[in-house]
Amino acid sequence: MAASGLLREEDLRALTAVVEDGVRDDPGPAMPWAVLHRLNQLVPAEVVMFEEANLRNRQSVADQFLVDGEHQDAFIGPEPEVPPEVWAAHAAFLPYTYWARTGDVAAVRWSDFYSQTELKNQPHYDLIRQDSTTRYGIVVPLPAPAGWIRKVGFFRTHRDFSELDRLALQLLRPHLHAVYLDAERRRNGVPYLTRREREILQLVSQGYSNAEIAGTLFIAVATVRKHLENIYNRTGVRTRSAAAALALPPAASFSATPVVAGASPR
């Protein structure tokens, strides 16, 4: 990418290709593999990862890795019991809790929080360095239900990620979320839903409670519950997040106007 603090037109075309390839590719186990490959071209790294976890239940739901440009076995579904110290190390690692602590959805680098010396003293780093020489990371959070986390991570050994890397990933963030939801929808089939049901699912995907949905749409809470019951019966899903994933379209395309890189997060 350009080194001037601007994204050029060719950079923006590369961003658009991430989305376009994602909606054309097989939906994959969690994120379409084409998305991880395109991301790896856009922001080169030894490892590109998609992860989803239920933090409340301490349960990993999806781990998908591209390592040195090659697919690694993706883990999908409830993972066998993970030692408590792994979850404790994850919870104590500041780059992984930044969004929950601040409400800011910025892409964050490990170096935003730790020097190399400080990083090596983190329990999380002790766990990953058992089979890796990773020293630098940047992580992009995607929307997820309360108590869950979805993120795309990039990891390197020899050099840190730049502000342009951060800017590109931040611009892609809502589109990566849309591609993920589109992949979920294609994996599970696209059921017929009424306009009102789709409105409700849009609000569910944004984290609204039944009462908040009722207030927004000027309907009764009991009506919201009935719509959700109909959606569950029609789609065969049993959770709010899974139902929302069936109904949301991919994001729109990008503008070709160069963008000035913004300030880094705290």
Short mmCIF file of C-alpha atoms in Angstrom, two decimals, residues 76-202:
data_model
loop_
_atom_site.label_atom_id
_atom_site.label_comp_id
_atom_site.label_asym_id
_atom_site.label_seq_id
_atom_site.Cartn_x
_atom_site.Cartn_y
_atom_site.Cartn_z
CA ILE A 76 -15.85 -25.61 13.87
CA GLY A 77 -18.24 -26.50 16.67
CA PRO A 78 -17.94 -26.71 20.43
CA GLU A 79 -14.30 -27.39 21.23
CA PRO A 80 -13.25 -30.04 23.74
CA GLU A 81 -12.66 -28.57 27.17
CA VAL A 82 -10.00 -25.87 27.16
CA PRO A 83 -7.86 -25.50 30.31
CA PRO A 84 -9.00 -22.57 32.50
CA GLU A 85 -5.54 -20.99 32.32
CA VAL A 86 -5.97 -20.53 28.55
CA TRP A 87 -9.17 -18.55 29.02
CA ALA A 88 -7.61 -16.59 31.90
CA ALA A 89 -4.63 -15.66 29.70
CA HIS A 90 -6.98 -14.61 26.90
CA ALA A 91 -9.03 -12.43 29.30
CA ALA A 92 -5.89 -10.76 30.68
CA PHE A 93 -4.47 -9.93 27.23
CA LEU A 94 -5.34 -6.26 26.70
CA PRO A 95 -5.62 -6.29 22.86
CA TYR A 96 -8.32 -8.98 23.15
CA THR A 97 -10.41 -7.13 25.75
CA TYR A 98 -10.05 -3.59 24.38
CA TRP A 99 -13.50 -3.50 22.74
CA ALA A 100 -15.33 -4.87 25.77
CA ARG A 101 -13.57 -2.39 28.07
CA THR A 102 -13.99 0.72 25.92
CA GLY A 103 -16.81 0.14 23.45
CA ASP A 104 -14.39 1.28 20.71
CA VAL A 105 -14.43 -1.04 17.68
CA ALA A 106 -11.04 0.03 16.31
CA ALA A 107 -8.55 -2.48 14.95
CA VAL A 108 -5.77 -2.75 17.55
CA ARG A 109 -2.15 -3.83 17.43
CA TRP A 110 -0.37 -5.70 20.18
CA SER A 111 2.19 -2.87 20.19
CA ASP A 112 -0.56 -0.38 21.12
CA PHE A 113 -0.48 -1.98 24.57
CA TYR A 114 2.85 -3.73 25.08
CA SER A 115 6.50 -3.23 24.29
CA GLN A 116 8.32 -6.36 23.14
CA THR A 117 9.64 -6.85 26.68
CA GLU A 118 6.19 -6.41 28.21
CA LEU A 119 4.66 -8.77 25.63
CA LYS A 120 7.02 -11.56 26.61
CA ASN A 121 5.79 -11.28 30.21
CA GLN A 122 2.16 -11.89 29.24
CA PRO A 123 0.67 -15.33 29.99
CA HIS A 124 -0.99 -15.29 26.56
CA TYR A 125 2.38 -14.88 24.88
CA ASP A 126 3.79 -17.80 26.87
CA LEU A 127 0.99 -19.95 25.46
CA ILE A 128 1.38 -18.98 21.79
CA ARG A 129 5.16 -19.04 21.67
CA GLN A 130 5.18 -22.75 22.46
CA ASP A 131 4.64 -23.38 18.74
CA SER A 132 5.18 -19.94 17.19
CA THR A 133 7.67 -17.08 16.94
CA THR A 134 4.91 -14.46 16.62
CA ARG A 135 5.91 -11.05 17.98
CA TYR A 136 3.42 -8.70 16.33
CA GLY A 137 -0.34 -8.87 15.92
CA ILE A 138 -3.27 -6.76 14.76
CA VAL A 139 -6.84 -7.75 15.50
CA VAL A 140 -10.13 -6.58 13.95
CA PRO A 141 -13.31 -7.12 15.99
CA LEU A 142 -16.54 -8.06 14.21
CA PRO A 143 -20.01 -7.57 15.72
CA ALA A 144 -21.08 -10.47 17.92
CA PRO A 145 -23.79 -11.22 20.48
CA ALA A 146 -23.19 -10.12 24.06
CA GLY A 147 -20.66 -12.40 25.73
CA TRP A 148 -19.25 -13.58 22.38
CA ILE A 149 -16.29 -12.49 20.32
CA ARG A 150 -15.65 -12.68 16.58
CA LYS A 151 -12.36 -11.39 15.26
CA VAL A 152 -9.94 -11.51 12.38
CA GLY A 153 -6.27 -11.51 13.43
CA PHE A 154 -2.96 -11.07 11.60
CA PHE A 155 0.35 -12.19 13.07
CA ARG A 156 3.98 -11.56 12.10
CA THR A 157 7.45 -12.38 13.36
CA HIS A 158 9.74 -9.66 12.02
CA ARG A 159 7.90 -6.33 11.68
CA ASP A 160 4.96 -4.50 13.16
CA PHE A 161 1.79 -3.54 11.34
CA SER A 162 1.49 0.01 10.01
CA GLU A 163 -1.17 2.67 10.35
CA LEU A 164 -2.11 2.00 6.73
CA ASP A 165 -2.64 -1.66 7.59
CA ARG A 166 -4.90 -0.52 10.41
CA LEU A 167 -6.81 1.88 8.17
CA ALA A 168 -7.41 -0.74 5.47
CA LEU A 169 -8.70 -3.26 7.99
CA GLN A 170 -10.86 -0.67 9.72
CA LEU A 171 -12.49 0.23 6.39
CA LEU A 172 -13.08 -3.46 5.71
CA ARG A 173 -14.53 -4.23 9.13
CA PRO A 174 -18.28 -3.78 8.36
CA HIS A 175 -17.85 -5.54 5.02
CA LEU A 176 -16.07 -8.51 6.62
CA HIS A 177 -18.99 -8.80 8.99
CA ALA A 178 -21.44 -8.76 6.07
CA VAL A 179 -19.45 -11.42 4.20
CA TYR A 180 -19.45 -13.60 7.33
CA LEU A 181 -23.24 -13.23 7.67
CA ASP A 182 -23.71 -13.95 3.96
CA ALA A 183 -21.61 -17.12 4.33
CA GLU A 184 -23.74 -18.18 7.31
CA ARG A 185 -26.87 -17.62 5.27
CA ARG A 186 -25.53 -19.65 2.31
CA ARG A 187 -24.40 -22.50 4.57
CA ASN A 188 -27.85 -22.76 6.10
CA GLY A 189 -30.05 -21.88 3.12
CA VAL A 190 -32.04 -18.69 2.59
CA PRO A 191 -35.56 -19.00 4.01
CA TYR A 192 -38.48 -16.76 3.04
CA LEU A 193 -39.00 -14.08 5.67
CA THR A 194 -41.50 -11.23 5.71
CA ARG A 195 -40.37 -7.60 5.70
CA ARG A 196 -41.25 -7.28 9.41
CA GLU A 197 -39.28 -10.43 10.26
CA ARG A 198 -36.26 -9.07 8.43
CA GLU A 199 -36.59 -5.75 10.29
CA ILE A 200 -36.60 -7.63 13.57
CA LEU A 201 -33.56 -9.68 12.58
CA GLN A 202 -31.69 -6.51 11.63
#
